[in-house]
């Protein structure tokens, strides 16, 4: 029970980090051009294009890592947690 709470709390924290970094990119798109901000807000593919190719920031790599790494870590934690649940139910 305690392990599930820790995994859930960590996944929520990672989701918060990813959301904050995504909002930073969205703010930069609106500061660049209003239509780019609107397009980023309503079209995820353009957001990805903007984030990878047009987004200019001194810490661009760190912000992009903050967007994409938590998703990968959350998937791995979810798989590990479900493996633990399946393992405990098998006993």
Short mmCIF file of N, CA and C in Angstrom, two decimals:
data_model
loop_
_atom_site.label_atom_id
_atom_site.label_comp_id
_atom_site.label_asym_id
_atom_site.label_seq_id
_atom_site.Cartn_x
_atom_site.Cartn_y
_atom_site.Cartn_z
N UNK A 1 0.83 -1.19 0.00
CA UNK A 1 0.00 0.00 0.00
C UNK A 1 0.87 1.26 0.00
N UNK A 2 1.93 1.25 0.78
CA UNK A 2 2.80 2.42 0.86
C UNK A 2 3.53 2.65 -0.46
N UNK A 3 3.94 1.58 -1.14
CA UNK A 3 4.66 1.71 -2.40
C UNK A 3 3.77 2.32 -3.48
N UNK A 4 2.50 1.95 -3.50
CA UNK A 4 1.59 2.51 -4.49
C UNK A 4 1.42 4.01 -4.28
N UNK A 5 1.37 4.44 -3.02
CA UNK A 5 1.26 5.87 -2.72
C UNK A 5 2.49 6.63 -3.19
N UNK A 6 3.66 6.06 -2.97
CA UNK A 6 4.90 6.71 -3.40
C UNK A 6 4.95 6.83 -4.91
N UNK A 7 4.58 5.76 -5.62
CA UNK A 7 4.57 5.78 -7.08
C UNK A 7 3.56 6.80 -7.59
N UNK A 8 2.38 6.84 -6.98
CA UNK A 8 1.36 7.81 -7.39
C UNK A 8 1.83 9.24 -7.15
N UNK A 9 2.44 9.50 -6.00
CA UNK A 9 2.93 10.85 -5.69
C UNK A 9 4.03 11.26 -6.67
N UNK A 10 4.91 10.33 -7.00
CA UNK A 10 5.98 10.63 -7.95
C UNK A 10 5.44 10.90 -9.35
N UNK A 11 4.43 10.13 -9.75
CA UNK A 11 3.81 10.35 -11.05
C UNK A 11 3.11 11.70 -11.11
N UNK A 12 2.46 12.10 -10.03
CA UNK A 12 1.82 13.41 -9.98
C UNK A 12 2.86 14.53 -10.05
N UNK A 13 3.97 14.38 -9.36
CA UNK A 13 5.03 15.36 -9.40
C UNK A 13 5.62 15.48 -10.80
N UNK A 14 5.84 14.35 -11.45
CA UNK A 14 6.37 14.37 -12.81
C UNK A 14 5.38 15.01 -13.78
N UNK A 15 4.10 14.75 -13.58
CA UNK A 15 3.08 15.39 -14.42
C UNK A 15 3.07 16.89 -14.23
N UNK A 16 3.27 17.35 -13.01
CA UNK A 16 3.32 18.78 -12.73
C UNK A 16 4.53 19.43 -13.40
N UNK A 17 5.68 18.77 -13.35
CA UNK A 17 6.89 19.28 -14.01
C UNK A 17 6.66 19.39 -15.52
N UNK A 18 6.09 18.36 -16.10
CA UNK A 18 5.83 18.36 -17.54
C UNK A 18 4.84 19.45 -17.92
N UNK A 19 3.81 19.65 -17.12
CA UNK A 19 2.82 20.68 -17.40
C UNK A 19 3.44 22.08 -17.32
N UNK A 20 4.25 22.32 -16.32
CA UNK A 20 4.89 23.63 -16.18
C UNK A 20 5.81 23.92 -17.37
N UNK A 21 6.59 22.93 -17.78
CA UNK A 21 7.49 23.14 -18.92
C UNK A 21 6.69 23.35 -20.21
N UNK A 22 5.57 22.65 -20.37
CA UNK A 22 4.73 22.85 -21.54
C UNK A 22 4.13 24.25 -21.56
N UNK A 23 3.74 24.74 -20.40
CA UNK A 23 3.19 26.10 -20.31
C UNK A 23 4.26 27.14 -20.64
N UNK A 24 5.50 26.89 -20.24
CA UNK A 24 6.59 27.81 -20.60
C UNK A 24 6.74 27.92 -22.12
N UNK A 25 6.64 26.79 -22.80
CA UNK A 25 6.73 26.81 -24.27
C UNK A 25 5.53 27.52 -24.86
N UNK A 26 4.35 27.30 -24.30
CA UNK A 26 3.14 27.97 -24.79
C UNK A 26 3.24 29.49 -24.59
N UNK A 27 3.75 29.93 -23.48
CA UNK A 27 3.93 31.36 -23.22
C UNK A 27 4.90 31.96 -24.24
N UNK A 28 5.98 31.24 -24.52
CA UNK A 28 6.95 31.73 -25.51
C UNK A 28 6.32 31.83 -26.89
N UNK A 29 5.44 30.90 -27.23
CA UNK A 29 4.76 30.95 -28.53
C UNK A 29 3.86 32.17 -28.60
N UNK A 30 3.13 32.48 -27.54
CA UNK A 30 2.28 33.67 -27.53
C UNK A 30 3.12 34.95 -27.58
N UNK A 31 4.28 34.96 -26.94
CA UNK A 31 5.14 36.14 -26.98
C UNK A 31 5.75 36.34 -28.37
N UNK A 32 5.98 35.24 -29.07
CA UNK A 32 6.52 35.33 -30.42
C UNK A 32 5.48 35.92 -31.37
N UNK A 33 4.35 35.27 -31.49
CA UNK A 33 3.21 35.72 -32.31
C UNK A 33 1.94 35.15 -31.69
N UNK A 34 0.88 35.93 -31.70
CA UNK A 34 -0.38 35.47 -31.11
C UNK A 34 -0.91 34.26 -31.86
N UNK A 35 -0.81 34.27 -33.19
CA UNK A 35 -1.34 33.14 -33.95
C UNK A 35 -0.56 31.86 -33.68
N UNK A 36 0.75 31.99 -33.40
CA UNK A 36 1.55 30.80 -33.05
C UNK A 36 1.11 30.25 -31.70
N UNK A 37 0.81 31.14 -30.76
CA UNK A 37 0.33 30.70 -29.46
C UNK A 37 -1.01 30.00 -29.56
N UNK A 38 -1.92 30.58 -30.35
CA UNK A 38 -3.23 29.93 -30.54
C UNK A 38 -3.09 28.58 -31.23
N UNK A 39 -2.23 28.53 -32.23
CA UNK A 39 -2.04 27.27 -32.94
C UNK A 39 -1.41 26.22 -32.02
N UNK A 40 -0.46 26.64 -31.20
CA UNK A 40 0.13 25.71 -30.23
C UNK A 40 -0.91 25.21 -29.23
N UNK A 41 -1.81 26.11 -28.83
CA UNK A 41 -2.82 25.75 -27.84
C UNK A 41 -3.83 24.75 -28.41
N UNK A 42 -4.22 24.94 -29.66
CA UNK A 42 -5.27 24.11 -30.23
C UNK A 42 -4.76 22.94 -31.07
N UNK A 43 -3.51 22.96 -31.47
CA UNK A 43 -3.00 21.90 -32.35
C UNK A 43 -1.70 21.34 -31.76
N UNK A 44 -1.79 20.12 -31.26
CA UNK A 44 -0.64 19.51 -30.60
C UNK A 44 0.54 19.27 -31.52
N UNK A 45 0.26 18.99 -32.79
CA UNK A 45 1.36 18.74 -33.73
C UNK A 45 2.16 20.02 -33.95
N UNK A 46 1.46 21.16 -34.07
CA UNK A 46 2.19 22.42 -34.23
C UNK A 46 2.94 22.74 -32.94
N UNK A 47 2.39 22.41 -31.78
CA UNK A 47 3.09 22.64 -30.52
C UNK A 47 4.41 21.88 -30.52
N UNK A 48 4.38 20.64 -30.99
CA UNK A 48 5.60 19.84 -31.06
C UNK A 48 6.59 20.46 -32.03
N UNK A 49 6.11 20.90 -33.20
CA UNK A 49 6.98 21.57 -34.17
C UNK A 49 7.60 22.83 -33.57
N UNK A 50 6.77 23.63 -32.92
CA UNK A 50 7.26 24.87 -32.32
C UNK A 50 8.28 24.56 -31.22
N UNK A 51 7.99 23.59 -30.39
CA UNK A 51 8.88 23.26 -29.27
C UNK A 51 10.24 22.79 -29.77
N UNK A 52 10.25 22.01 -30.83
CA UNK A 52 11.52 21.44 -31.30
C UNK A 52 12.30 22.38 -32.21
N UNK A 53 11.61 23.15 -33.05
CA UNK A 53 12.31 23.91 -34.08
C UNK A 53 12.30 25.42 -33.90
N UNK A 54 11.27 26.00 -33.33
CA UNK A 54 11.18 27.45 -33.25
C UNK A 54 11.40 28.02 -31.85
N UNK A 55 11.22 27.22 -30.84
CA UNK A 55 11.34 27.67 -29.46
C UNK A 55 12.79 28.08 -29.18
N UNK A 56 12.98 29.32 -28.73
CA UNK A 56 14.31 29.84 -28.41
C UNK A 56 14.34 30.24 -26.94
N UNK A 57 15.22 29.61 -26.22
CA UNK A 57 15.37 29.89 -24.79
C UNK A 57 16.78 29.47 -24.39
N UNK A 58 17.41 30.17 -23.46
CA UNK A 58 18.76 29.77 -23.03
C UNK A 58 18.80 28.35 -22.46
N UNK A 59 17.70 27.90 -21.86
CA UNK A 59 17.66 26.55 -21.28
C UNK A 59 16.69 25.67 -22.04
N UNK A 60 16.72 25.74 -23.37
CA UNK A 60 15.79 24.99 -24.21
C UNK A 60 15.90 23.48 -23.96
N UNK A 61 17.10 22.97 -23.90
CA UNK A 61 17.29 21.54 -23.69
C UNK A 61 16.71 21.06 -22.37
N UNK A 62 16.90 21.83 -21.34
CA UNK A 62 16.38 21.47 -20.03
C UNK A 62 14.85 21.52 -20.00
N UNK A 63 14.28 22.52 -20.66
CA UNK A 63 12.82 22.62 -20.71
C UNK A 63 12.23 21.47 -21.52
N UNK A 64 12.84 21.15 -22.66
CA UNK A 64 12.34 20.02 -23.45
C UNK A 64 12.49 18.71 -22.69
N UNK A 65 13.58 18.58 -21.96
CA UNK A 65 13.75 17.39 -21.11
C UNK A 65 12.67 17.34 -20.05
N UNK A 66 12.31 18.50 -19.51
CA UNK A 66 11.24 18.57 -18.52
C UNK A 66 9.88 18.23 -19.09
N UNK A 67 9.70 18.41 -20.39
CA UNK A 67 8.43 18.06 -21.03
C UNK A 67 8.36 16.57 -21.32
N UNK A 68 9.41 16.02 -21.92
CA UNK A 68 9.34 14.66 -22.43
C UNK A 68 9.80 13.57 -21.46
N UNK A 69 10.80 13.84 -20.64
CA UNK A 69 11.32 12.82 -19.72
C UNK A 69 10.30 12.36 -18.68
N UNK A 70 9.51 13.26 -18.08
CA UNK A 70 8.54 12.78 -17.09
C UNK A 70 7.52 11.81 -17.67
N UNK A 71 7.14 12.00 -18.92
CA UNK A 71 6.21 11.06 -19.55
C UNK A 71 6.80 9.68 -19.65
N UNK A 72 8.06 9.60 -20.07
CA UNK A 72 8.73 8.31 -20.17
C UNK A 72 8.91 7.67 -18.80
N UNK A 73 9.31 8.46 -17.83
CA UNK A 73 9.48 7.94 -16.47
C UNK A 73 8.15 7.48 -15.89
N UNK A 74 7.08 8.22 -16.17
CA UNK A 74 5.75 7.83 -15.66
C UNK A 74 5.30 6.52 -16.27
N UNK A 75 5.58 6.31 -17.54
CA UNK A 75 5.23 5.03 -18.18
C UNK A 75 6.01 3.89 -17.53
N UNK A 76 7.29 4.10 -17.30
CA UNK A 76 8.09 3.05 -16.66
C UNK A 76 7.63 2.78 -15.23
N UNK A 77 7.30 3.84 -14.49
CA UNK A 77 6.79 3.64 -13.13
C UNK A 77 5.45 2.92 -13.13
N UNK A 78 4.61 3.25 -14.09
CA UNK A 78 3.31 2.60 -14.19
C UNK A 78 3.48 1.11 -14.48
N UNK A 79 4.40 0.80 -15.38
CA UNK A 79 4.65 -0.61 -15.69
C UNK A 79 5.22 -1.35 -14.48
N UNK A 80 6.12 -0.70 -13.76
CA UNK A 80 6.70 -1.33 -12.57
C UNK A 80 5.64 -1.52 -11.49
N UNK A 81 4.77 -0.52 -11.32
CA UNK A 81 3.72 -0.63 -10.31
C UNK A 81 2.74 -1.74 -10.65
N UNK A 82 2.36 -1.84 -11.92
CA UNK A 82 1.42 -2.91 -12.28
C UNK A 82 2.09 -4.28 -12.17
N UNK A 83 3.40 -4.35 -12.41
CA UNK A 83 4.10 -5.62 -12.22
C UNK A 83 4.12 -5.99 -10.74
N UNK A 84 4.26 -4.99 -9.87
CA UNK A 84 4.21 -5.27 -8.43
C UNK A 84 2.83 -5.74 -8.00
N UNK A 85 1.80 -5.12 -8.56
CA UNK A 85 0.43 -5.51 -8.20
C UNK A 85 0.15 -6.93 -8.69
N UNK A 86 0.55 -7.24 -9.90
CA UNK A 86 0.35 -8.59 -10.43
C UNK A 86 1.14 -9.60 -9.62
N UNK A 87 2.36 -9.21 -9.23
CA UNK A 87 3.20 -10.10 -8.41
C UNK A 87 2.60 -10.36 -7.04
N UNK A 88 2.00 -9.38 -6.42
CA UNK A 88 1.42 -9.58 -5.10
C UNK A 88 0.10 -10.33 -5.18
N UNK A 89 -0.63 -10.19 -6.29
CA UNK A 89 -1.88 -10.92 -6.44
C UNK A 89 -1.63 -12.38 -6.77
N UNK A 90 -0.45 -12.71 -7.30
CA UNK A 90 -0.15 -14.09 -7.65
C UNK A 90 0.12 -14.94 -6.42
N UNK A 91 0.52 -14.31 -5.33
CA UNK A 91 0.85 -15.07 -4.11
C UNK A 91 -0.35 -15.56 -3.41
#
